[in-house]
XYZ file of C-alpha atoms in Angstrom:
552
model
C -20.786 196.749 106.199
C -21.387 193.069 106.852
C -24.801 193.934 108.290
C -25.713 196.136 105.322
C -25.105 193.536 102.624
C -27.871 191.111 103.696
C -30.307 194.012 103.968
C -29.477 195.282 100.494
C -29.798 191.802 99.062
C -33.211 191.428 100.686
C -34.395 194.734 99.188
C -33.104 193.699 95.767
C -34.845 190.344 96.005
C -38.114 192.035 96.952
C -37.771 194.481 94.059
C -37.216 191.641 91.604
C -40.226 189.808 93.013
C -42.417 192.904 92.639
C -41.111 193.536 89.120
C -42.285 190.116 88.025
C -45.810 191.024 89.170
C -46.014 194.427 87.490
C -48.511 194.668 84.650
C -49.643 197.135 82.005
C -53.229 196.710 83.209
C -53.394 196.423 87.011
C -56.645 195.361 88.640
C -58.998 198.046 89.905
C -57.694 197.406 93.427
C -54.021 197.739 92.464
C -54.370 200.551 89.927
C -53.112 203.937 91.134
C -52.404 206.319 88.230
C -51.854 206.341 84.468
C -49.731 209.149 82.993
C -49.918 210.441 79.375
C -51.711 207.524 77.707
C -53.063 207.885 74.176
C -56.497 206.668 73.070
C -58.490 206.118 69.897
C -61.605 204.257 68.764
C -61.835 201.887 65.806
C -65.009 199.901 65.269
C -66.374 198.598 68.553
C -63.147 198.913 70.521
C -61.332 201.572 72.476
C -57.556 201.245 72.127
C -55.147 202.624 74.737
C -51.452 202.992 74.068
C -48.293 204.288 75.716
C -47.736 206.158 78.937
C -46.660 204.975 82.363
C -48.658 203.364 85.155
C -48.251 203.238 88.932
C -49.689 200.381 90.949
C -49.528 198.458 94.167
C -48.454 194.829 94.449
C -50.417 192.829 97.008
C -51.554 196.144 98.454
C -47.995 197.423 98.871
C -46.683 200.625 97.292
C -43.441 200.255 95.375
C -40.754 202.249 97.192
C -37.938 201.755 94.716
C -39.880 202.882 91.616
C -42.605 205.460 91.006
C -44.080 203.890 87.885
C -43.429 201.374 85.143
C -43.679 201.518 81.373
C -46.748 200.228 79.606
C -45.466 197.384 77.460
C -48.795 196.494 75.851
C -51.537 198.144 73.865
C -54.850 197.780 75.701
C -58.386 197.451 74.349
C -61.896 197.755 75.787
C -65.093 196.460 74.178
C -67.502 199.343 73.501
C -70.277 197.117 72.136
C -71.112 196.070 75.702
C -72.057 198.193 78.709
C -69.687 198.174 81.673
C -68.728 199.663 85.010
C -65.233 201.192 85.128
C -64.275 199.109 88.160
C -65.223 195.834 86.479
C -64.417 196.218 82.794
C -61.688 193.976 81.412
C -58.747 195.582 79.607
C -57.298 193.235 77.019
C -53.509 193.300 76.630
C -52.024 193.204 73.132
C -48.315 192.496 72.728
C -46.436 195.529 71.452
C -43.038 194.985 69.805
C -42.649 198.718 69.237
C -40.615 200.788 71.656
C -42.488 202.058 74.700
C -43.120 205.776 74.342
C -44.887 208.624 76.103
C -46.438 211.807 74.666
C -46.551 210.304 71.179
C -49.153 211.119 68.516
C -51.858 208.704 67.414
C -53.022 209.100 63.808
C -56.360 207.337 63.260
C -57.215 206.121 59.756
C -60.877 205.123 60.026
C -61.294 204.322 56.336
C -58.226 202.103 56.421
C -59.227 200.521 59.727
C -55.903 201.197 61.447
C -54.002 203.740 63.500
C -50.385 204.888 63.532
C -47.999 205.949 66.293
C -45.488 208.696 65.539
C -43.205 210.864 67.625
C -43.107 210.720 71.391
C -40.165 210.066 73.652
C -38.778 207.082 75.478
C -39.552 206.299 79.089
C -36.780 206.436 81.648
C -33.380 206.176 79.940
C -34.201 203.881 77.043
C -32.380 204.302 73.759
C -33.543 206.969 71.332
C -36.234 205.521 69.051
C -35.511 204.720 65.427
C -37.114 206.823 62.693
C -39.916 204.339 62.088
C -43.641 204.596 61.557
C -45.605 202.038 63.552
C -48.998 200.858 62.332
C -51.588 199.012 64.425
C -54.080 196.824 62.582
C -56.925 195.636 64.836
C -58.384 192.153 64.841
C -62.046 191.311 65.247
C -62.041 190.626 69.002
C -60.125 193.554 70.438
C -56.804 192.042 69.446
C -54.445 193.231 66.720
C -50.841 193.547 65.635
C -48.126 196.170 65.145
C -45.901 196.527 62.085
C -43.186 199.068 61.339
C -42.046 200.730 58.152
C -39.897 203.555 56.868
C -41.735 205.420 54.095
C -39.917 205.530 50.770
C -40.277 209.277 50.234
C -36.793 210.397 49.338
C -35.707 210.935 52.929
C -38.443 213.375 53.993
C -39.728 211.092 56.754
C -36.317 210.183 58.150
C -35.306 213.854 58.171
C -38.256 215.037 60.257
C -37.665 216.359 63.754
C -39.528 213.728 65.747
C -40.972 215.551 68.733
C -43.132 214.816 71.750
C -45.983 216.684 73.431
C -47.369 218.270 70.268
C -51.033 218.613 69.304
C -52.379 216.145 66.760
C -55.570 215.407 64.825
C -56.751 213.098 62.057
C -58.963 213.868 59.053
C -60.504 211.309 56.653
C -57.268 210.875 54.676
C -54.566 212.770 56.541
C -53.140 213.460 59.982
C -51.374 216.472 61.483
C -48.880 217.011 64.299
C -48.396 220.595 65.485
C -45.297 221.783 67.343
C -43.813 219.639 70.077
C -40.327 219.378 71.556
C -37.382 217.454 70.103
C -34.952 215.947 72.600
C -32.363 213.205 72.791
C -35.164 210.892 73.897
C -37.307 211.560 70.829
C -34.914 211.869 67.886
C -31.329 211.580 66.738
C -31.756 214.610 64.464
C -30.217 217.763 65.885
C -30.585 220.496 66.997
C -32.929 219.729 69.885
C -35.571 222.128 71.171
C -39.048 223.338 70.174
C -40.083 222.366 66.654
C -41.925 225.037 64.622
C -44.894 224.468 62.360
C -46.488 221.122 61.716
C -46.050 217.755 60.036
C -48.645 216.263 57.680
C -49.109 212.565 56.946
C -51.311 211.398 54.073
C -52.641 208.031 55.172
C -53.755 207.175 51.627
C -50.492 207.844 49.790
C -48.248 207.413 52.861
C -46.585 210.725 51.920
C -45.103 213.032 54.573
C -44.519 216.778 54.406
C -43.071 219.358 56.773
C -44.564 222.851 57.103
C -42.744 225.489 59.126
C -45.703 227.866 59.063
C -48.281 227.879 61.842
C -51.094 230.337 62.458
C -51.675 229.750 66.170
C -48.770 231.907 67.420
C -46.018 234.180 66.166
C -43.411 231.702 67.294
C -45.156 228.852 65.446
C -44.239 226.748 68.474
C -46.599 224.763 70.662
C -46.370 222.480 73.678
C -49.109 220.628 75.546
C -51.922 221.728 73.242
C -54.722 219.735 71.651
C -56.179 219.652 68.162
C -59.538 218.452 66.856
C -60.927 217.909 63.374
C -64.284 219.592 62.686
C -65.826 218.112 59.502
C -69.057 220.112 59.631
C -67.989 223.435 58.157
C -66.323 224.473 54.931
C -65.511 222.348 51.881
C -62.766 220.447 53.718
C -63.676 220.860 57.366
C -61.196 222.582 59.689
C -58.572 221.501 62.225
C -58.726 223.576 65.423
C -55.932 224.199 67.919
C -57.258 224.216 71.491
C -54.994 225.357 74.330
C -51.280 224.813 74.819
C -48.444 227.255 75.350
C -45.489 228.881 73.643
C -41.868 228.538 74.798
C -41.894 231.946 76.490
C -44.525 230.723 78.957
C -47.483 232.437 77.288
C -50.548 230.261 77.083
C -52.817 230.237 74.031
C -56.118 231.939 74.682
C -59.323 229.929 74.779
C -61.137 233.095 73.757
C -59.386 233.374 70.405
C -59.495 230.131 68.442
C -57.184 229.334 65.533
C -58.004 226.800 62.844
C -56.701 225.536 59.517
C -58.160 224.190 56.299
C -56.519 220.735 56.164
C -56.409 220.699 52.355
C -55.358 224.242 51.421
C -53.303 224.883 54.564
C -54.895 228.326 55.032
C -55.118 229.605 58.610
C -58.010 231.519 60.186
C -58.978 232.758 63.623
C -62.211 233.666 65.386
C -62.916 235.230 68.767
C -65.484 233.570 71.012
C -67.985 235.185 73.310
C -66.480 236.623 76.464
C -67.600 235.857 79.994
C -67.111 233.497 82.901
C -67.857 230.400 80.832
C -64.645 230.811 78.812
C -62.154 228.274 80.209
C -58.805 229.371 81.573
C -55.776 228.661 79.433
C -54.113 225.304 80.069
C -51.885 222.480 78.854
C -52.186 218.688 78.919
C -55.980 218.717 78.816
C -58.066 216.461 76.581
C -60.425 217.432 73.772
C -63.175 215.619 71.844
C -65.700 216.828 69.270
C -69.144 215.686 68.131
C -71.744 216.881 65.624
C -75.350 217.438 66.691
C -78.506 216.628 64.664
C -78.913 220.387 64.136
C -75.536 220.554 62.375
C -73.805 222.370 65.179
C -70.488 220.958 66.312
C -69.478 220.873 69.975
C -65.904 220.647 71.247
C -65.546 219.418 74.834
C -62.452 220.334 76.865
C -61.713 218.452 80.091
C -59.084 219.048 82.771
C -55.562 220.305 82.215
C -52.816 222.153 84.036
C -51.783 225.802 84.433
C -48.051 225.427 85.097
C -46.504 228.137 87.254
C -49.810 228.903 88.964
C -49.844 225.311 90.207
C -53.456 224.717 89.185
C -54.867 221.401 87.980
C -58.399 221.609 86.623
C -61.434 219.401 87.094
C -63.866 221.090 84.728
C -65.625 220.386 81.453
C -66.262 223.221 79.004
C -68.001 223.010 75.649
C -67.326 225.268 72.661
C -70.238 225.280 70.221
C -69.806 226.032 66.524
C -70.823 227.997 64.514
C -71.799 230.189 67.452
C -68.287 230.284 68.926
C -69.473 230.459 72.526
C -68.472 228.478 75.622
C -70.594 226.817 78.285
C -69.425 225.038 81.442
C -70.726 221.854 83.041
C -72.101 222.439 86.530
C -70.646 219.866 88.924
C -68.518 219.745 92.060
C -64.810 219.371 91.405
C -63.545 216.125 92.919
C -60.898 214.791 90.569
C -58.469 217.348 89.092
C -56.284 215.810 86.405
C -53.971 216.493 83.514
C -52.051 214.300 81.065
C -55.042 212.073 80.320
C -56.790 210.959 77.111
C -60.408 211.251 75.958
C -62.534 209.760 73.182
C -66.146 209.862 71.992
C -67.659 206.411 72.523
C -70.765 204.461 71.577
C -72.941 204.360 68.474
C -74.859 207.376 69.729
C -71.637 209.361 70.235
C -73.139 210.754 73.430
C -70.494 209.643 75.924
C -66.957 210.854 76.463
C -64.585 208.362 78.059
C -61.612 209.787 79.943
C -58.637 207.546 80.649
C -55.713 208.143 82.966
C -54.359 211.433 84.213
C -52.598 212.663 87.331
C -53.145 215.460 89.822
C -49.778 217.032 89.066
C -50.225 220.047 91.316
C -46.575 220.466 92.186
C -43.140 219.509 90.925
C -43.023 216.556 93.313
C -43.844 213.060 92.121
C -46.212 212.240 94.973
C -49.120 211.966 92.559
C -47.918 208.509 91.567
C -48.996 207.125 94.953
C -52.433 208.764 94.946
C -55.363 206.494 94.164
C -57.264 207.737 91.108
C -60.914 208.495 92.003
C -61.798 206.972 88.618
C -61.622 203.145 88.873
C -58.855 201.915 86.562
C -58.526 205.540 85.466
C -61.806 205.372 83.511
C -64.385 208.169 83.700
C -67.643 208.394 81.725
C -69.191 211.775 80.878
C -72.622 212.288 79.282
C -72.055 215.180 76.870
C -75.780 215.855 76.387
C -76.591 215.991 80.100
C -73.203 217.592 80.874
C -72.794 215.199 83.809
C -70.471 212.412 84.968
C -71.879 208.882 85.076
C -70.835 205.765 86.957
C -71.372 203.438 84.007
C -70.761 203.260 80.257
C -73.933 202.451 78.307
C -73.369 200.863 74.924
C -76.938 201.609 73.822
C -77.085 205.196 75.104
C -79.306 207.569 73.136
C -77.828 209.603 70.305
C -75.984 212.808 71.118
C -77.908 216.062 71.197
C -76.493 219.450 72.073
C -76.758 220.316 75.779
C -79.743 222.482 76.714
C -77.465 225.440 77.446
C -76.232 225.227 73.862
C -79.666 224.762 72.292
C -81.079 227.768 74.125
C -78.335 230.066 72.836
C -79.274 229.342 69.229
C -83.028 229.332 69.942
C -82.750 232.799 71.476
C -81.105 234.173 68.336
C -77.519 234.204 69.499
C -76.224 234.098 65.936
C -77.713 237.529 65.239
C -74.979 239.101 67.347
C -72.105 237.014 66.035
C -69.308 239.181 64.639
C -66.860 237.450 62.341
C -63.132 238.010 62.114
C -63.325 238.051 58.305
C -65.695 237.413 55.427
C -63.860 234.172 54.728
C -64.554 232.849 58.236
C -68.171 233.967 57.937
C -68.518 231.989 54.719
C -67.057 228.926 56.406
C -69.430 228.934 59.365
C -72.592 230.810 58.366
C -75.685 228.580 58.157
C -79.383 229.075 57.615
C -81.490 229.259 60.747
C -83.280 225.959 60.143
C -80.058 224.004 60.618
C -79.037 225.324 64.032
C -82.520 225.838 65.415
C -82.179 229.609 65.580
C -81.561 232.718 63.566
C -78.207 233.334 61.906
C -76.498 236.434 60.630
C -76.355 236.812 56.872
C -76.960 234.133 54.285
C -76.083 230.499 54.643
C -73.289 229.038 52.596
C -71.366 225.880 51.881
C -68.027 227.264 52.909
C -65.435 228.113 50.322
C -63.545 231.351 50.080
C -60.791 229.960 52.265
C -58.118 230.556 49.660
C -59.083 234.153 48.915
C -58.443 235.349 52.423
C -54.729 234.594 52.231
C -54.028 236.947 49.360
C -55.452 240.332 50.277
C -54.874 242.943 52.960
C -53.797 242.080 56.475
C -50.351 242.053 57.969
C -47.503 241.432 55.547
C -46.059 237.962 55.879
C -42.601 239.350 55.135
C -42.898 241.834 57.985
C -43.990 239.121 60.363
C -41.253 236.773 59.217
C -38.609 239.495 59.521
C -39.677 240.284 63.055
C -39.674 236.641 63.995
C -36.219 235.988 62.527
C -34.755 239.026 64.273
C -36.285 237.911 67.535
C -34.984 234.389 67.106
C -31.405 235.649 66.649
C -31.603 237.477 69.957
C -33.250 234.537 71.646
C -30.535 232.246 70.306
C -27.793 233.899 72.376
C -29.783 233.734 75.600
C -31.208 230.321 74.744
C -27.743 228.928 74.126
C -26.612 229.940 77.596
C -29.765 228.506 79.171
C -29.295 225.289 77.218
C -25.702 224.954 78.425
C -26.703 225.454 82.056
C -29.651 223.082 81.835
C -27.507 220.363 80.316
C -25.284 220.475 83.370
C -28.122 219.950 85.756
C -28.824 216.444 86.904
C -32.430 215.415 86.328
C -34.422 215.356 89.540
C -37.124 213.240 87.961
C -37.735 211.673 84.585
C -41.412 212.431 84.266
C -42.304 215.467 82.201
C -39.258 217.534 83.105
C -37.331 217.265 79.870
C -40.136 218.794 77.797
C -40.196 221.827 80.035
C -36.438 222.200 79.937
C -36.167 221.578 76.223
C -38.980 224.004 75.512
C -36.918 226.736 77.091
C -34.098 226.201 74.612
C -33.447 228.145 71.473
C -36.215 227.540 68.896
C -35.132 225.358 65.981
C -36.554 224.844 62.539
C -35.918 222.730 59.479
C -36.367 225.090 56.563
C -36.653 228.586 57.994
C -39.618 230.843 58.625
C -39.570 232.422 55.188
C -41.822 229.700 53.819
C -44.785 230.897 55.850
C -48.013 230.922 53.838
C -51.016 232.660 55.363
C -50.936 232.939 59.118
C -53.690 235.541 59.423
C -56.874 236.314 57.553
C -56.081 238.606 54.674
C -59.080 240.804 55.319
C -58.169 241.907 58.806
C -55.103 242.223 60.987
C -55.303 239.874 63.908
C -55.212 241.340 67.447
C -51.803 241.245 69.065
C -51.297 238.695 71.813
C -50.917 239.620 75.459
C -47.284 239.050 76.271
C -45.911 238.151 79.668
C -44.043 240.770 81.619
C -41.550 238.556 83.376
C -38.172 237.255 82.262
C -37.856 234.960 79.317
C -39.371 231.504 79.560
C -40.840 231.975 82.981
C -44.201 230.760 84.188
C -44.558 233.694 86.560
C -46.590 235.635 83.996
C -49.397 233.100 83.787
C -51.707 234.592 86.386
C -53.119 237.245 84.111
C -52.799 235.657 80.684
C -54.864 232.578 81.447
C -58.145 234.113 82.565
C -61.336 234.209 80.562
C -61.364 237.998 80.443
C -57.988 238.377 78.773
C -57.322 240.427 75.666
C -57.441 238.697 72.267
C -54.145 237.052 71.387
C -52.218 237.060 68.170
C -52.039 233.504 66.904
């Protein structure tokens, strides 16, 4: 024992010495991995927030800790060109609690962004029900302030969740699904949160909506959302990827979207074929409009859980054609749990930040050196190719050639729409897209009419869901009890998976569902897994590009 004490004291002293040298922004030489950061662009700066980082100290791996919290918000100047290995990341003091898997709501007109939801790192105390606002300065600096909206208790009563999908529109922001746990909220019960939350950045009003058109369960984990302003009177918010609590992944071949003003849900099937990406979670998504008034959504990376697959691929979904194309490059850097933004005045470049190669349940990925210096990758969305440098004065975005050729060859002539309402939203004249379209062009509209005629009865759907939930509750309760007794093997990402297997919870019941399917046509039923409840073993067949259309 006498010999052990000096050794333990030496290890403790070394740990304390290393701790004092840890930083939120390690140098390119010391940087290893960044896990679940969030990113947004305001003005000429890219802002990076949250997550955890692993690093070396004086070239030495930390043996007593896998990663450390990111205690600062970081910024990068986008008005200047830079190499990822050399660019300086400015650190901005953050008084707010350090969180992971939170949502970032970007208010471009107000020149600020907000942080909501998420969960604490390690075993920190559960966060308070506060809304944090970041107001940038003029030189990549800025400050955080907190507030509790005076809305009669709506905000404080929300189930704050982590790992949901989120998107911002010109005057509102949305958070879909997610998982509530003891590390994200003090409001019980814990578990998957149905529907979505809406935040009006102009009035500061919050509202909770238990409906959700992307899946029968109205639950979602690890998905992404993107605002498409190009089509319809209000634009649309699209759900891309993610999974339900039973292990079924949302199809990339059947896309669900919502009018952000009316709250009406629609769906549309894409072209089939090998270019359709496999289903996934924890990918990143960005969107950009072309001069021809098409809108392209780029999907990068992600993870297919039980199949132990981490992707290094970039796919683009072009609207209004609803077809996928894939970038042709050699896979060298699989990653999930990263963040992406559109950068530069020309909106031609996608910047990826962070991510891990989480191929197994082990935590060895923390010690792997990211092939992207400082976790920064630059992708030219027009050339569909990775670059070694960010160019501030890059040319303006144009659709990739593979996208242009589809429209030029009359691809829209063969487009079949899921409903007349969707057709009205997306149909354009041929001069706008550079090719021929089906039917007459229009300015959108008709989104409200589709929710009131024909289709599957909302009451029938709600009744089936409620009956299913009662049965799930008994099994889920037992699973919850057993999981609570297990000691956590690791803190990183495990609690979402466990919590997502609990009994679904809701705030106001499913009976308030509005219009989850187009009224003019019943939506195809989803392909359900054949294994036991909440198992990933069914993913092999549901994730492929050739799968059957899903019910959303």
